[in-house]
PDB file of C-alpha atoms in Angstrom:
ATOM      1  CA  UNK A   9     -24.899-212.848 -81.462  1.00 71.00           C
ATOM      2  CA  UNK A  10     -25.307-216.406 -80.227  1.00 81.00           C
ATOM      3  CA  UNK A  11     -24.719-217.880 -76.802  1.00 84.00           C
ATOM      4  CA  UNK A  12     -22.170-221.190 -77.059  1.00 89.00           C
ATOM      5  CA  UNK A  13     -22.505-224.210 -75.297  1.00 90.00           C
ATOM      6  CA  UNK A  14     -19.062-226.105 -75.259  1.00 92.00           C
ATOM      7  CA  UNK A  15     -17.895-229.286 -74.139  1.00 92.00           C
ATOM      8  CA  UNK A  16     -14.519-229.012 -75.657  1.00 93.00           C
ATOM      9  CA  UNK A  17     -12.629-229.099 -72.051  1.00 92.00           C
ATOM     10  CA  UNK A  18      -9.002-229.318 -73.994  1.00 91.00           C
ATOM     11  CA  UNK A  19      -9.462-225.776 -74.697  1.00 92.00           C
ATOM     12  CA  UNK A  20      -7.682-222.927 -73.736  1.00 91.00           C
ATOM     13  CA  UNK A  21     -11.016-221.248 -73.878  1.00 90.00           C
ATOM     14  CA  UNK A  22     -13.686-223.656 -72.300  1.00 90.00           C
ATOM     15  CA  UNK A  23     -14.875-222.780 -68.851  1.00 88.00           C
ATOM     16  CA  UNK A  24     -18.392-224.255 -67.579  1.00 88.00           C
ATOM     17  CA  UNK A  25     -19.381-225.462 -70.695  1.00 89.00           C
ATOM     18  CA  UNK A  26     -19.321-222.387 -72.047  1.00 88.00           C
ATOM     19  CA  UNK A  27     -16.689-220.311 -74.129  1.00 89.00           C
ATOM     20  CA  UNK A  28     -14.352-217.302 -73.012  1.00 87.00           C
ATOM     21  CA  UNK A  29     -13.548-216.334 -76.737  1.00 87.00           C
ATOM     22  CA  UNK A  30     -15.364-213.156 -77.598  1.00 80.00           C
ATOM     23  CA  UNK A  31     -15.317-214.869 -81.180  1.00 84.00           C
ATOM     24  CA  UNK A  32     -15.944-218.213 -82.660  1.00 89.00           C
ATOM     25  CA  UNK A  33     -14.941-219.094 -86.621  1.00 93.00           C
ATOM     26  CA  UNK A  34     -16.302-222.367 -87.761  1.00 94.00           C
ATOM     27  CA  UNK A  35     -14.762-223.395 -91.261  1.00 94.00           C
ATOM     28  CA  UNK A  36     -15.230-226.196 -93.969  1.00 94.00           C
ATOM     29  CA  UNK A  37     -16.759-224.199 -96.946  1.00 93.00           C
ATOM     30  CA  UNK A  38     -18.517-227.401 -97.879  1.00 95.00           C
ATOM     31  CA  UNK A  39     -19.454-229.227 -94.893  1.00 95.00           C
ATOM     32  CA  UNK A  40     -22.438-231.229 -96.012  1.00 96.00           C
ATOM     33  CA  UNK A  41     -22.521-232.671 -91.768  1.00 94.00           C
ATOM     34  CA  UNK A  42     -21.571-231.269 -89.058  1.00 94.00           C
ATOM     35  CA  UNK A  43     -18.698-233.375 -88.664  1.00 93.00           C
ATOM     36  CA  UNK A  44     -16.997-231.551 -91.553  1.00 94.00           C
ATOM     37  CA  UNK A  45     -17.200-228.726 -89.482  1.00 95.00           C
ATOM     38  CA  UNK A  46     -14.005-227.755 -87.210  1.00 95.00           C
ATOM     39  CA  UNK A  47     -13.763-224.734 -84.802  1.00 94.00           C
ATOM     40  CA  UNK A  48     -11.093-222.577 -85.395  1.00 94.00           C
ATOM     41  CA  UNK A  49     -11.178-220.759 -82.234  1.00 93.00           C
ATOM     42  CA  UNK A  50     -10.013-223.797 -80.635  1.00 93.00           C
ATOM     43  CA  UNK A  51      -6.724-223.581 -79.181  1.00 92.00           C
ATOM     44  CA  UNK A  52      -5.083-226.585 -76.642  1.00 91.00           C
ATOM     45  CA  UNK A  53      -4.672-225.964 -73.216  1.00 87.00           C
ATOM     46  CA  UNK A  54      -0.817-225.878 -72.699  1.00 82.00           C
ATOM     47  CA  UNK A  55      -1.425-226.502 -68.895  1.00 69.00           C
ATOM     48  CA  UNK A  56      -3.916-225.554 -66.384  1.00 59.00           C
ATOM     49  CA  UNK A  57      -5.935-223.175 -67.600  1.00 50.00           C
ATOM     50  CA  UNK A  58      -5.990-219.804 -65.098  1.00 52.00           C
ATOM     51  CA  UNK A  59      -9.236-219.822 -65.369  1.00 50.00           C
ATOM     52  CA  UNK A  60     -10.029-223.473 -63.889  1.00 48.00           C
ATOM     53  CA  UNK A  61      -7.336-222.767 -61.383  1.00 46.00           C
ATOM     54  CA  UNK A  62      -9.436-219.979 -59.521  1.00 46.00           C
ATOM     55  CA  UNK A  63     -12.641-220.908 -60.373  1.00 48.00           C
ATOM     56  CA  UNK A  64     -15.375-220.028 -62.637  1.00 48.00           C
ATOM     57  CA  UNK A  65     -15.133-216.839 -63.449  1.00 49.00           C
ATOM     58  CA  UNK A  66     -18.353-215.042 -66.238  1.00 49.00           C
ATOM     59  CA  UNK A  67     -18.099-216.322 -70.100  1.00 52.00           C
ATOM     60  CA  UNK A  68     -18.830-214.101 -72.381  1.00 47.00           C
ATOM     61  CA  UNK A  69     -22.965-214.710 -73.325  1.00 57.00           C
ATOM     62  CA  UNK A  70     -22.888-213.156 -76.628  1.00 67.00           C
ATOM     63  CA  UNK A  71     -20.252-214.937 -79.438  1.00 72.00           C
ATOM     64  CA  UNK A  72     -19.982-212.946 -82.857  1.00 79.00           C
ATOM     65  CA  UNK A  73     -19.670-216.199 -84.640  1.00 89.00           C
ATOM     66  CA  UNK A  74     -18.188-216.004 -88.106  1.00 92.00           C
ATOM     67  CA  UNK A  75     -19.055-219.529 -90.385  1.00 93.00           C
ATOM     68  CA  UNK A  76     -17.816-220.744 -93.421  1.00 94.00           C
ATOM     69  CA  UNK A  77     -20.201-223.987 -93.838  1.00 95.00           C
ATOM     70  CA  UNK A  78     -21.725-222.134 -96.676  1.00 94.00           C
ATOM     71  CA  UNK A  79     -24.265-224.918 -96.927  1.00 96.00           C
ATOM     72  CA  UNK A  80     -25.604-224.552 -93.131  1.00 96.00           C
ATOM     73  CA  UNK A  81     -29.063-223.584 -92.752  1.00 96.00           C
ATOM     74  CA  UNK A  82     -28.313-220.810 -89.716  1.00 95.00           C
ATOM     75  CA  UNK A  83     -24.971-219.290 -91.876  1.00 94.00           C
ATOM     76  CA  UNK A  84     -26.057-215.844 -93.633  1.00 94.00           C
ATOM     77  CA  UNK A  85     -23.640-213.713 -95.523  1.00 94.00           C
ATOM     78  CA  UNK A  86     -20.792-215.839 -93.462  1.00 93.00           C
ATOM     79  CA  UNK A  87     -22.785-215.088 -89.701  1.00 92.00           C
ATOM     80  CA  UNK A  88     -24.054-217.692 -87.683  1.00 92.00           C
ATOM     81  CA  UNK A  89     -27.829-216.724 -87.053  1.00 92.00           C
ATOM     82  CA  UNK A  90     -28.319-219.734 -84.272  1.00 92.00           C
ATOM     83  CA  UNK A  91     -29.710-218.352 -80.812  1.00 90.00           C
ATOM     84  CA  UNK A  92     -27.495-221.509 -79.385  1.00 89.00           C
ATOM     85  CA  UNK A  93     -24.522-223.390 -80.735  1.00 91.00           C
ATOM     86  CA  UNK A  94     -22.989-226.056 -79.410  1.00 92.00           C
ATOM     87  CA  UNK A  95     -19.136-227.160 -80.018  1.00 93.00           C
ATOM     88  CA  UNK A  96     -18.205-230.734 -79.277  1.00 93.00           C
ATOM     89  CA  UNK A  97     -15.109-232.582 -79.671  1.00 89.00           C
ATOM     90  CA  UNK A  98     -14.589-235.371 -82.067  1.00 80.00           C
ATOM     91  CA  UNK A  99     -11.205-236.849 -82.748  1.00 69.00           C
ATOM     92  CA  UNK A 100      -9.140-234.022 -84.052  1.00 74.00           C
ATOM     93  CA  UNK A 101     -12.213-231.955 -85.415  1.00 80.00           C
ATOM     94  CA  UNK A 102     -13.960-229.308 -82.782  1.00 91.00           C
ATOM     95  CA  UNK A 103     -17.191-229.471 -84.470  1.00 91.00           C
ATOM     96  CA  UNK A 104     -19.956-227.499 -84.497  1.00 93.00           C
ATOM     97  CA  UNK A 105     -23.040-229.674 -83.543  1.00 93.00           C
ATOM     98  CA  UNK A 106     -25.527-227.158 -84.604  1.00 94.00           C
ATOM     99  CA  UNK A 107     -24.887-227.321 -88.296  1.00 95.00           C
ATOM    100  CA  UNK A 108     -27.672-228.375 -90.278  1.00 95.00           C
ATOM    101  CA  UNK A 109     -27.465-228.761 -93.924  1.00 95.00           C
ATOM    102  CA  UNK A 110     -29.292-225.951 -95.985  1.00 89.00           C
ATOM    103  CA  UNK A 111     -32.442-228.511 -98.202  1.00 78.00           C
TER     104      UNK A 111
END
């Protein structure tokens, strides 16, 4: 279980900088840097978000976080084994920031 840091605010799931999805999938097979990475989870707010409009409410701490960057250092048998990851956004990509490449 890993805790996520987020800074994704055009998500339907960001509150705080943190994430209300109980799960996280972070894809690209063979991501060599993290910004191959993309979360899947991510999903655009279509307005306000609830959540925003009355107030911060508890993320969830813990994030099952299922990755398919084979070639990340933290990613065993498809699990994320990172204490903390963090999700940014970059252009289209939601990328996983803490994806370092396996040497």
């Amino acid at each position: 279980m890993a805790r996520i840091k987020c800074n994704v605010t055009s998500c339907r799931y960001y509150n705080d900088n943190g994430c209300m999805s109980s799960e996280i999938d972070v894809s690209n097979r063979n991501a060599v840097y993290k910004e191959d990475t993309n979360c899947e989870t991510y999903r655009k707010k279509k307005r306000m978000n609830y959540v925003t409009e009355i107030g911060t409410l508890n993320c969830y701490c813990d994030h099952d976080v299922c990755c398919d960057a084979k070639n990340c250092k933290y990613n065993v048998d498809f699990v994320c084994k990172k204490d903390i990851i963090e999700v940014d956004d970059y252009s289209k990509n939601k990328i996983c920031e803490s994806f370092k490449l396996e040497k």
